[in-house]
Short mmCIF file of C-alpha atoms in Angstrom, two decimals:
data_model
loop_
_atom_site.label_atom_id
_atom_site.label_comp_id
_atom_site.label_asym_id
_atom_site.label_seq_id
_atom_site.Cartn_x
_atom_site.Cartn_y
_atom_site.Cartn_z
CA UNK A 1 33.23 -95.26 119.34
CA UNK A 2 30.76 -94.36 116.64
CA UNK A 3 27.59 -92.37 116.43
CA UNK A 4 24.40 -93.55 114.83
CA UNK A 5 21.74 -90.93 114.72
CA UNK A 6 21.16 -89.71 118.22
CA UNK A 7 22.44 -92.82 119.94
CA UNK A 8 26.04 -93.09 121.01
CA UNK A 9 27.86 -96.38 120.71
CA UNK A 10 31.01 -97.60 122.37
CA UNK A 11 32.25 -101.09 121.65
CA UNK A 12 28.88 -101.65 120.03
CA UNK A 13 27.08 -100.74 123.23
CA UNK A 14 24.59 -97.91 123.13
CA UNK A 15 25.19 -95.47 125.93
CA UNK A 16 22.55 -92.75 125.38
CA UNK A 17 21.79 -90.38 123.46
CA UNK A 18 21.75 -87.14 121.53
CA UNK A 19 23.49 -83.86 121.27
CA UNK A 20 21.01 -81.37 122.54
CA UNK A 21 21.69 -78.86 119.81
CA UNK A 22 20.93 -81.45 117.17
CA UNK A 23 17.24 -82.11 116.99
CA UNK A 24 15.74 -85.49 116.29
CA UNK A 25 13.69 -86.26 113.20
CA UNK A 26 10.64 -86.29 115.44
CA UNK A 27 11.24 -82.73 116.61
CA UNK A 28 12.03 -81.44 113.13
CA UNK A 29 8.99 -83.13 111.59
CA UNK A 30 6.79 -81.82 114.37
CA UNK A 31 8.01 -78.25 113.88
CA UNK A 32 7.46 -78.31 110.12
CA UNK A 33 4.08 -80.01 110.35
CA UNK A 34 2.97 -77.50 112.96
CA UNK A 35 4.12 -74.64 110.74
CA UNK A 36 2.20 -76.11 107.79
CA UNK A 37 -0.86 -76.54 109.98
CA UNK A 38 -0.66 -72.92 111.14
CA UNK A 39 -0.14 -71.67 107.61
CA UNK A 40 -3.06 -73.68 106.28
CA UNK A 41 -5.39 -72.10 108.81
CA UNK A 42 -4.72 -68.75 107.15
CA UNK A 43 -5.26 -69.99 103.58
CA UNK A 44 -2.92 -71.38 100.94
CA UNK A 45 0.27 -72.95 102.26
CA UNK A 46 3.33 -71.33 100.75
CA UNK A 47 6.57 -73.30 101.29
CA UNK A 48 8.61 -70.12 101.72
CA UNK A 49 6.33 -68.99 104.56
CA UNK A 50 6.64 -72.41 106.20
CA UNK A 51 10.42 -72.20 105.84
CA UNK A 52 10.42 -68.77 107.51
CA UNK A 53 8.24 -70.01 110.34
CA UNK A 54 10.69 -72.89 110.90
CA UNK A 55 13.69 -70.59 110.70
CA UNK A 56 15.70 -73.00 108.56
CA UNK A 57 18.07 -72.58 105.63
CA UNK A 58 16.60 -73.35 102.23
CA UNK A 59 18.83 -76.41 101.78
CA UNK A 60 17.87 -77.97 105.09
CA UNK A 61 14.22 -77.13 104.68
CA UNK A 62 14.14 -78.72 101.20
CA UNK A 63 15.80 -81.83 102.52
CA UNK A 64 13.39 -82.18 105.42
CA UNK A 65 10.39 -81.56 103.17
CA UNK A 66 11.60 -84.39 100.95
CA UNK A 67 11.91 -86.61 104.02
CA UNK A 68 8.36 -85.68 105.07
CA UNK A 69 7.12 -86.74 101.63
CA UNK A 70 9.08 -89.98 101.72
CA UNK A 71 7.60 -90.79 105.12
CA UNK A 72 4.10 -90.08 103.80
CA UNK A 73 3.58 -87.25 106.28
CA UNK A 74 2.77 -84.66 103.61
CA UNK A 75 1.41 -85.06 100.10
CA UNK A 76 3.80 -85.37 97.16
CA UNK A 77 2.33 -82.57 95.11
CA UNK A 78 1.77 -79.87 97.73
CA UNK A 79 2.60 -79.19 101.38
CA UNK A 80 -0.63 -80.59 102.74
CA UNK A 81 -0.50 -82.82 105.78
CA UNK A 82 -1.62 -86.42 105.22
CA UNK A 83 -3.60 -88.57 107.63
CA UNK A 84 -0.32 -90.09 108.81
CA UNK A 85 1.11 -86.61 109.39
CA UNK A 86 -1.95 -85.58 111.37
CA UNK A 87 -1.53 -88.68 113.51
CA UNK A 88 2.09 -87.83 114.21
CA UNK A 89 1.04 -84.36 115.37
CA UNK A 90 -1.57 -85.93 117.63
CA UNK A 91 0.86 -88.53 118.99
CA UNK A 92 3.77 -86.13 119.54
CA UNK A 93 3.00 -85.46 123.20
CA UNK A 94 2.44 -89.14 123.89
CA UNK A 95 5.83 -89.98 122.37
CA UNK A 96 7.51 -87.29 124.46
CA UNK A 97 5.72 -88.60 127.56
CA UNK A 98 6.92 -92.10 126.74
CA UNK A 99 10.53 -90.87 126.43
CA UNK A 100 10.28 -89.06 129.75
CA UNK A 101 8.69 -92.02 131.47
CA UNK A 102 11.39 -94.38 130.23
CA UNK A 103 14.05 -91.81 131.16
CA UNK A 104 15.21 -91.62 127.57
CA UNK A 105 15.82 -87.92 127.96
CA UNK A 106 18.54 -86.37 125.92
CA UNK A 107 21.92 -85.68 127.44
CA UNK A 108 24.11 -82.80 126.47
CA UNK A 109 27.39 -83.21 124.60
CA UNK A 110 29.25 -82.58 127.81
CA UNK A 111 27.31 -85.26 129.67
CA UNK A 112 27.60 -87.67 126.76
CA UNK A 113 31.37 -87.23 126.65
CA UNK A 114 31.60 -88.96 130.04
CA UNK A 115 30.53 -92.17 128.33
CA UNK A 116 32.92 -92.18 125.40
CA UNK B 1 -12.45 -109.81 116.40
CA UNK B 2 -12.67 -107.55 119.46
CA UNK B 3 -13.49 -103.92 118.87
CA UNK B 4 -10.76 -101.28 118.51
CA UNK B 5 -12.86 -99.06 120.75
CA UNK B 6 -11.78 -101.26 123.63
CA UNK B 7 -8.20 -100.21 122.99
CA UNK B 8 -7.59 -97.72 120.13
CA UNK B 9 -3.92 -98.74 119.82
CA UNK B 10 -5.17 -101.93 118.19
CA UNK B 11 -5.86 -99.85 115.11
CA UNK B 12 -2.12 -99.15 114.92
CA UNK B 13 -1.46 -102.89 115.14
CA UNK B 14 -3.83 -103.42 112.20
CA UNK B 15 -1.99 -100.75 110.20
CA UNK B 16 1.55 -102.06 110.63
CA UNK B 17 3.33 -102.36 107.30
CA UNK B 18 4.28 -105.89 106.38
CA UNK B 19 6.73 -107.40 106.87
CA UNK B 20 7.83 -105.75 110.11
CA UNK B 21 9.98 -106.34 113.14
CA UNK B 22 8.07 -104.61 115.92
CA UNK B 23 8.14 -104.57 119.68
CA UNK B 24 5.41 -104.16 122.22
CA UNK B 25 6.55 -102.66 125.50
CA UNK B 26 3.87 -102.96 128.14
CA UNK B 27 3.47 -101.92 131.75
CA UNK B 28 0.20 -103.76 132.15
CA UNK B 29 -0.19 -107.38 131.07
CA UNK B 30 -3.80 -106.83 130.06
CA UNK B 31 -2.87 -104.24 127.43
CA UNK B 32 0.19 -106.22 126.40
CA UNK B 33 -1.99 -109.25 125.75
CA UNK B 34 -4.48 -107.25 123.70
CA UNK B 35 -1.66 -106.15 121.39
CA UNK B 36 0.03 -109.57 121.21
CA UNK B 37 -3.10 -111.46 120.38
CA UNK B 38 -4.36 -108.84 117.92
CA UNK B 39 -1.06 -109.17 116.06
CA UNK B 40 -1.46 -112.94 116.18
CA UNK B 41 -5.03 -112.85 114.94
CA UNK B 42 -4.16 -110.48 112.08
CA UNK B 43 -1.58 -112.98 110.85
CA UNK B 44 -3.97 -115.91 111.11
CA UNK B 45 -6.63 -114.04 109.18
CA UNK B 46 -4.14 -113.39 106.42
CA UNK B 47 -3.35 -117.09 106.26
CA UNK B 48 0.17 -116.67 107.63
CA UNK B 49 1.79 -119.41 109.66
CA UNK B 50 1.67 -117.77 113.05
CA UNK B 51 4.08 -118.96 115.69
CA UNK B 52 3.73 -117.96 119.32
CA UNK B 53 6.82 -118.46 121.47
CA UNK B 54 6.33 -118.84 125.19
CA UNK B 55 8.27 -119.90 128.25
CA UNK B 56 5.04 -120.76 130.03
CA UNK B 57 2.77 -123.72 129.48
CA UNK B 58 1.15 -123.84 126.04
CA UNK B 59 -2.28 -124.33 127.61
CA UNK B 60 -1.91 -121.03 129.43
CA UNK B 61 -1.46 -119.19 126.12
CA UNK B 62 -4.32 -121.15 124.57
CA UNK B 63 -6.60 -120.08 127.40
CA UNK B 64 -5.63 -116.44 126.95
CA UNK B 65 -6.24 -116.61 123.20
CA UNK B 66 -9.60 -118.32 123.68
CA UNK B 67 -10.63 -115.67 126.23
CA UNK B 68 -10.40 -113.09 123.42
CA UNK B 69 -12.85 -115.09 121.27
CA UNK B 70 -10.21 -116.10 118.75
CA UNK B 71 -11.22 -119.39 117.15
CA UNK B 72 -8.17 -121.30 118.25
CA UNK B 73 -9.41 -124.75 117.15
CA UNK B 74 -10.19 -123.55 113.66
CA UNK B 75 -6.72 -122.05 113.16
CA UNK B 76 -5.03 -125.10 114.62
CA UNK B 77 -7.03 -127.35 112.29
CA UNK B 78 -5.81 -125.27 109.37
CA UNK B 79 -2.26 -125.76 110.68
CA UNK B 80 -1.78 -121.99 110.87
CA UNK B 81 -1.45 -121.53 114.62
CA UNK B 82 1.58 -122.97 116.35
CA UNK B 83 2.35 -122.37 120.02
CA UNK B 84 5.71 -123.52 121.31
CA UNK B 85 7.12 -123.64 124.79
CA UNK B 86 10.71 -122.82 123.93
CA UNK B 87 13.98 -123.79 125.59
CA UNK B 88 16.26 -121.28 127.26
CA UNK B 89 18.99 -120.90 124.65
CA UNK B 90 21.22 -119.25 127.24
CA UNK B 91 21.75 -122.71 128.67
CA UNK B 92 23.10 -124.11 125.44
CA UNK B 93 26.79 -124.90 125.20
CA UNK B 94 27.14 -124.07 121.50
CA UNK B 95 26.41 -120.34 121.80
CA UNK B 96 23.56 -117.93 121.18
CA UNK B 97 23.79 -117.71 117.40
CA UNK B 98 23.67 -121.44 116.95
CA UNK B 99 20.96 -121.76 119.61
CA UNK B 100 18.82 -119.10 117.97
CA UNK B 101 19.17 -120.55 114.48
CA UNK B 102 18.23 -123.99 115.79
CA UNK B 103 15.26 -122.51 117.62
CA UNK B 104 13.93 -120.88 114.45
CA UNK B 105 14.51 -124.06 112.50
CA UNK B 106 12.57 -126.09 115.07
CA UNK B 107 9.57 -123.78 115.35
CA UNK B 108 9.20 -123.38 111.58
CA UNK B 109 9.57 -127.09 110.81
CA UNK B 110 5.82 -127.55 110.26
CA UNK B 111 5.24 -124.21 108.55
CA UNK B 112 6.05 -122.27 105.43
CA UNK B 113 6.76 -118.57 104.88
CA UNK B 114 5.64 -115.89 105.31
CA UNK B 115 5.87 -116.55 109.04
CA UNK B 116 4.60 -114.42 111.85
CA UNK B 117 6.27 -114.73 115.23
CA UNK B 118 5.17 -113.38 118.58
CA UNK B 119 7.22 -113.67 121.76
CA UNK B 120 10.52 -113.16 123.48
CA UNK B 121 13.54 -115.43 123.09
CA UNK B 122 15.25 -115.13 126.47
CA UNK B 123 12.99 -116.03 129.39
CA UNK B 124 14.52 -113.69 131.96
CA UNK B 125 15.69 -110.23 130.85
CA UNK B 126 15.85 -108.92 134.41
CA UNK B 127 19.48 -110.01 134.70
CA UNK B 128 22.47 -108.44 133.00
CA UNK B 129 23.28 -111.70 131.26
CA UNK B 130 19.68 -112.13 130.14
CA UNK B 131 19.18 -108.68 128.65
CA UNK B 132 22.59 -108.71 126.96
CA UNK B 133 21.76 -112.04 125.35
CA UNK B 134 18.35 -110.75 124.26
CA UNK B 135 19.95 -107.67 122.70
CA UNK B 136 22.50 -109.81 120.92
CA UNK B 137 19.68 -111.81 119.39
CA UNK B 138 17.67 -108.71 118.50
CA UNK B 139 20.66 -107.23 116.67
CA UNK B 140 21.33 -110.50 114.90
CA UNK B 141 17.72 -110.80 113.82
CA UNK B 142 17.19 -107.17 112.86
CA UNK B 143 20.34 -106.95 110.75
CA UNK B 144 19.31 -110.09 108.84
CA UNK B 145 15.59 -109.36 108.88
CA UNK B 146 14.94 -109.66 105.15
CA UNK B 147 16.23 -113.21 104.96
CA UNK B 148 13.72 -114.54 107.51
CA UNK B 149 10.57 -113.84 105.38
CA UNK B 150 8.48 -113.00 108.39
CA UNK B 151 6.99 -110.45 110.69
CA UNK B 152 7.97 -110.57 114.34
CA UNK B 153 6.40 -108.92 117.37
CA UNK B 154 8.83 -109.01 120.28
CA UNK B 155 7.17 -108.73 123.66
CA UNK B 156 8.63 -106.93 126.65
CA UNK B 157 7.22 -106.17 130.06
CA UNK B 158 8.89 -102.86 130.99
CA UNK B 159 9.20 -103.87 134.60
CA UNK B 160 10.95 -107.12 133.78
CA UNK B 161 13.85 -105.40 131.99
CA UNK B 162 17.09 -105.23 133.97
CA UNK B 163 16.64 -102.33 136.34
CA UNK B 164 20.02 -100.66 136.84
CA UNK B 165 20.52 -99.70 133.20
CA UNK B 166 16.96 -99.91 131.94
CA UNK B 167 16.88 -96.70 129.86
CA UNK B 168 19.91 -97.85 127.90
CA UNK B 169 18.47 -101.33 127.30
CA UNK B 170 15.22 -99.81 126.07
CA UNK B 171 17.10 -97.39 123.81
CA UNK B 172 19.00 -100.29 122.29
CA UNK B 173 15.84 -102.33 121.83
CA UNK B 174 14.25 -99.38 120.03
CA UNK B 175 17.21 -99.13 117.67
CA UNK B 176 16.65 -102.71 116.58
CA UNK B 177 12.96 -102.59 115.68
CA UNK B 178 10.85 -100.99 112.97
CA UNK B 179 8.00 -100.03 115.29
CA UNK B 180 7.37 -99.58 118.96
CA UNK B 181 3.95 -100.16 120.43
CA UNK B 182 3.86 -98.76 123.93
CA UNK B 183 0.98 -100.61 125.55
CA UNK B 184 -0.10 -98.65 128.56
CA UNK B 185 -3.42 -97.13 129.57
CA UNK B 186 -5.48 -96.16 126.49
CA UNK B 187 -4.93 -92.41 126.93
CA UNK B 188 -1.13 -92.70 126.76
CA UNK B 189 -0.56 -95.73 124.53
CA UNK B 190 1.26 -94.89 121.32
CA UNK B 191 2.88 -96.51 118.28
CA UNK B 192 5.80 -94.98 116.41
CA UNK B 193 8.84 -95.67 114.29
CA UNK B 194 11.92 -95.49 116.57
CA UNK B 195 13.91 -94.03 113.68
CA UNK B 196 12.13 -90.77 114.53
CA UNK B 197 14.38 -90.56 117.58
CA UNK B 198 17.48 -90.42 115.43
CA UNK B 199 18.90 -87.28 113.91
CA UNK B 200 19.43 -86.65 110.22
CA UNK B 201 22.88 -87.64 109.06
CA UNK B 202 24.83 -84.63 107.80
#
């Protein structure tokens, strides 16, 4: 058995899916982008304020901000949301709806342990 | 080229990074076709050798392409558009890997890279054997993607995927593609990178 991201594999077969307490990249990106969006509506976006809004440790926040830059969701030089980032915010509900419709809902650790 | 206002998701198809291994998952053939043939037309307009794989008659695909005002004769004359009715490699005695490699060799015989493929390899993914074979091929292709010098849009009708374990099959398909285009009604259609559904590695 091995884990790859939020998918659980056994004998190279994916069972499904994530540990509930561990959020997906989608959820983390959405939370940070939303925090940036909210901050920007009240003026200059200060990373420390965004970090506080997201309730994350500095290390994790820095790492996720770097990932957001690498994905082109925020600008390199400052925490301003790009066009691609805006689109992700707009598409978030559609992606969640898709996951629900396809029954790709997350299962808890306890439920997942039945498969492994 | 038909207007993106007809189906805004087509804009996402136009913006796919190249090269890519993408999948369209559709619950309505009309929307699925819009995505498939937009992807096809984009390749043709870039001068890529564009190869459509079908299990139906070639003329059926040609009629569908023509109905979207794509100049099929022009692209065929330029030797860019190739439509193949492909064999069922599940029926081959020498195994899936060999069957798949032979298939790719056959359909690219008259072309040169970069290639653009559209289609689905296994004709019937509603059976356990069919979907498992399809997933085997998807994994094989995705893990060796860079060596194929191509873009590939894999096409799946949601309702044709094996029913009893469908969520798991879809999850596995997602893990083996760079992009998902969910082709449903315009208000709910969406395109995203399935890697977003993974967690960060600690």
